[in-house]
Amino acid sequence: MKQKDFKEKVYKIVKQIPKGEVLSYKKVAEKAGESRAWRSVGKILAKNKNPQIPCHRVVRLDAGVGGYNKGFQKKIFLLKKEGLIIKKGKIKSSF
DNA sequence: CGTATGACGTGCA
DNA sequence: GTGCACGCCATAC
């Protein structure tokens, strides 16, 4: 099953996300080579227990924060610390 | 191997 | 603008 590469790619891509920037689940899947597997991206990150992966920088296409296995507010807190503006669980600005 | 799931996305009322 | 239902593909059991 080469799909394993997909997961590893997702991890690597998410880890390559620069500070202050965010990528959508679909974008990550696209970079992983499976733009149709953005569904699994969220699940992979959900099962991800690796703190080395800034999964909090992965958001919805709708700029929604989405979720976080460490806590929804935790993700918002981290993003805000990165300089992003979160409004009602949505990214107001990326500058 | 098959079934169920999931941090989603899109469409329609 | 909000809410519900379907689809979609990899992962977990």
Coordinates of C-alpha atoms (C1' of nucleotides) in Angstrom, one line a residue:
Chain A
M1 CA 0.0 0.0 0.0
K2 CA 1.7 3.2 -1.1
Q3 CA -0.9 5.2 0.6
K4 CA 1.5 5.1 3.5
D5 CA 3.5 7.6 1.5
F6 CA 0.5 9.9 1.5
K7 CA 0.4 10.0 5.2
E8 CA 4.2 10.6 5.5
K9 CA 3.9 13.3 2.9
V10 CA 1.1 15.0 4.8
Y11 CA 3.3 15.0 7.9
K12 CA 6.2 16.4 6.0
I13 CA 4.1 19.1 4.3
V14 CA 2.5 20.2 7.5
K15 CA 5.9 20.4 9.1
Q16 CA 7.1 22.6 6.3
I17 CA 4.3 25.2 6.9
P18 CA 6.0 28.4 7.8
K19 CA 5.1 30.3 10.9
G20 CA 2.2 32.6 10.5
E21 CA 1.0 30.7 7.5
V22 CA -1.8 28.2 7.2
L23 CA -2.8 25.5 4.6
S24 CA -6.2 24.0 4.0
Y25 CA -6.7 20.3 4.3
K26 CA -7.4 20.1 0.6
K27 CA -4.2 22.0 -0.2
V28 CA -2.2 19.6 1.9
A29 CA -3.7 16.7 0.1
E30 CA -2.9 18.3 -3.2
K31 CA 0.7 18.7 -2.2
A32 CA 0.7 15.1 -1.0
G33 CA -0.4 14.2 -4.6
E34 CA -3.9 13.1 -3.7
S35 CA -6.1 16.2 -4.0
R36 CA -9.0 13.8 -3.5
A37 CA -7.8 12.5 -0.2
W38 CA -8.1 15.8 1.7
R39 CA -10.7 13.8 3.7
S40 CA -8.0 11.5 5.1
V41 CA -5.7 14.4 5.8
G42 CA -7.9 15.6 8.6
K43 CA -8.2 12.1 10.0
I44 CA -4.4 11.5 9.8
L45 CA -3.8 14.7 11.7
A46 CA -6.5 13.8 14.2
K47 CA -4.8 10.5 14.9
N48 CA -1.5 12.3 14.9
K49 CA 0.1 12.5 18.3
N50 CA 3.3 14.0 17.0
P51 CA 3.8 17.5 18.6
Q52 CA 6.5 18.1 16.1
I53 CA 3.8 18.6 13.5
P54 CA 2.2 22.0 13.6
C55 CA -1.1 20.6 12.7
H56 CA -2.7 23.7 14.2
R57 CA -1.6 25.5 11.0
V58 CA -3.9 23.3 9.0
V59 CA -7.3 24.9 8.6
R60 CA -10.5 24.5 6.5
L61 CA -11.0 25.9 3.0
D62 CA -13.5 28.2 4.6
A63 CA -10.7 29.6 6.7
G64 CA -12.3 27.8 9.7
V65 CA -10.0 26.7 12.5
G66 CA -11.5 23.2 12.3
G67 CA -10.3 21.2 15.3
Y68 CA -7.4 20.1 17.3
N69 CA -6.7 16.9 19.2
K70 CA -5.2 19.1 22.0
G71 CA -8.2 21.3 22.2
F72 CA -10.1 23.6 19.9
Q73 CA -9.1 26.7 21.9
K74 CA -5.5 25.5 22.0
K75 CA -5.3 25.7 18.2
I76 CA -6.7 29.2 18.2
F77 CA -4.3 30.2 20.9
L78 CA -1.3 29.0 19.0
L79 CA -2.5 30.6 15.8
K80 CA -3.0 33.9 17.5
K81 CA 0.5 33.7 19.0
E82 CA 1.8 33.2 15.4
G83 CA 0.3 36.6 14.6
L84 CA -2.9 35.4 13.0
I85 CA -6.3 36.9 13.9
I86 CA -9.0 34.4 14.9
K87 CA -12.5 35.6 15.0
K88 CA -15.3 33.3 16.3
G89 CA -13.2 30.2 15.3
K90 CA -12.4 31.6 11.9
I91 CA -9.2 33.1 10.6
K92 CA -9.9 36.8 10.1
S93 CA -6.5 37.7 8.7
S94 CA -3.2 36.0 7.9
F95 CA -1.1 39.0 8.3
Chain B
dC1 C1' -10.3 -8.3 4.0
dG2 C1' -14.5 -5.6 5.1
dT3 C1' -16.9 -2.2 7.9
dA4 C1' -17.0 2.1 10.2
dT5 C1' -15.1 6.4 10.9
dG6 C1' -13.5 11.4 10.4
dA7 C1' -9.8 17.9 12.6
dC8 C1' -14.1 18.1 5.4
dG9 C1' -16.4 20.1 1.2
dT10 C1' -20.1 20.9 -1.7
dG11 C1' -25.0 21.2 -2.8
dC12 C1' -29.7 22.1 -1.9
dA13 C1' -34.0 23.8 0.8
Chain C
dG1 C1' -27.2 33.0 6.6
dT2 C1' -28.3 28.5 8.6
dG3 C1' -29.0 23.4 8.7
dC4 C1' -29.1 18.8 6.7
dA5 C1' -27.5 15.1 3.6
dC6 C1' -24.3 13.0 0.5
dG7 C1' -19.7 12.0 -1.3
dC8 C1' -15.1 11.1 -0.9
dC9 C1' -10.6 8.5 0.3
dA10 C1' -7.2 6.9 3.7
dT11 C1' -6.8 5.0 8.4
dA12 C1' -8.2 2.1 12.4
dC13 C1' -10.1 -2.1 14.2

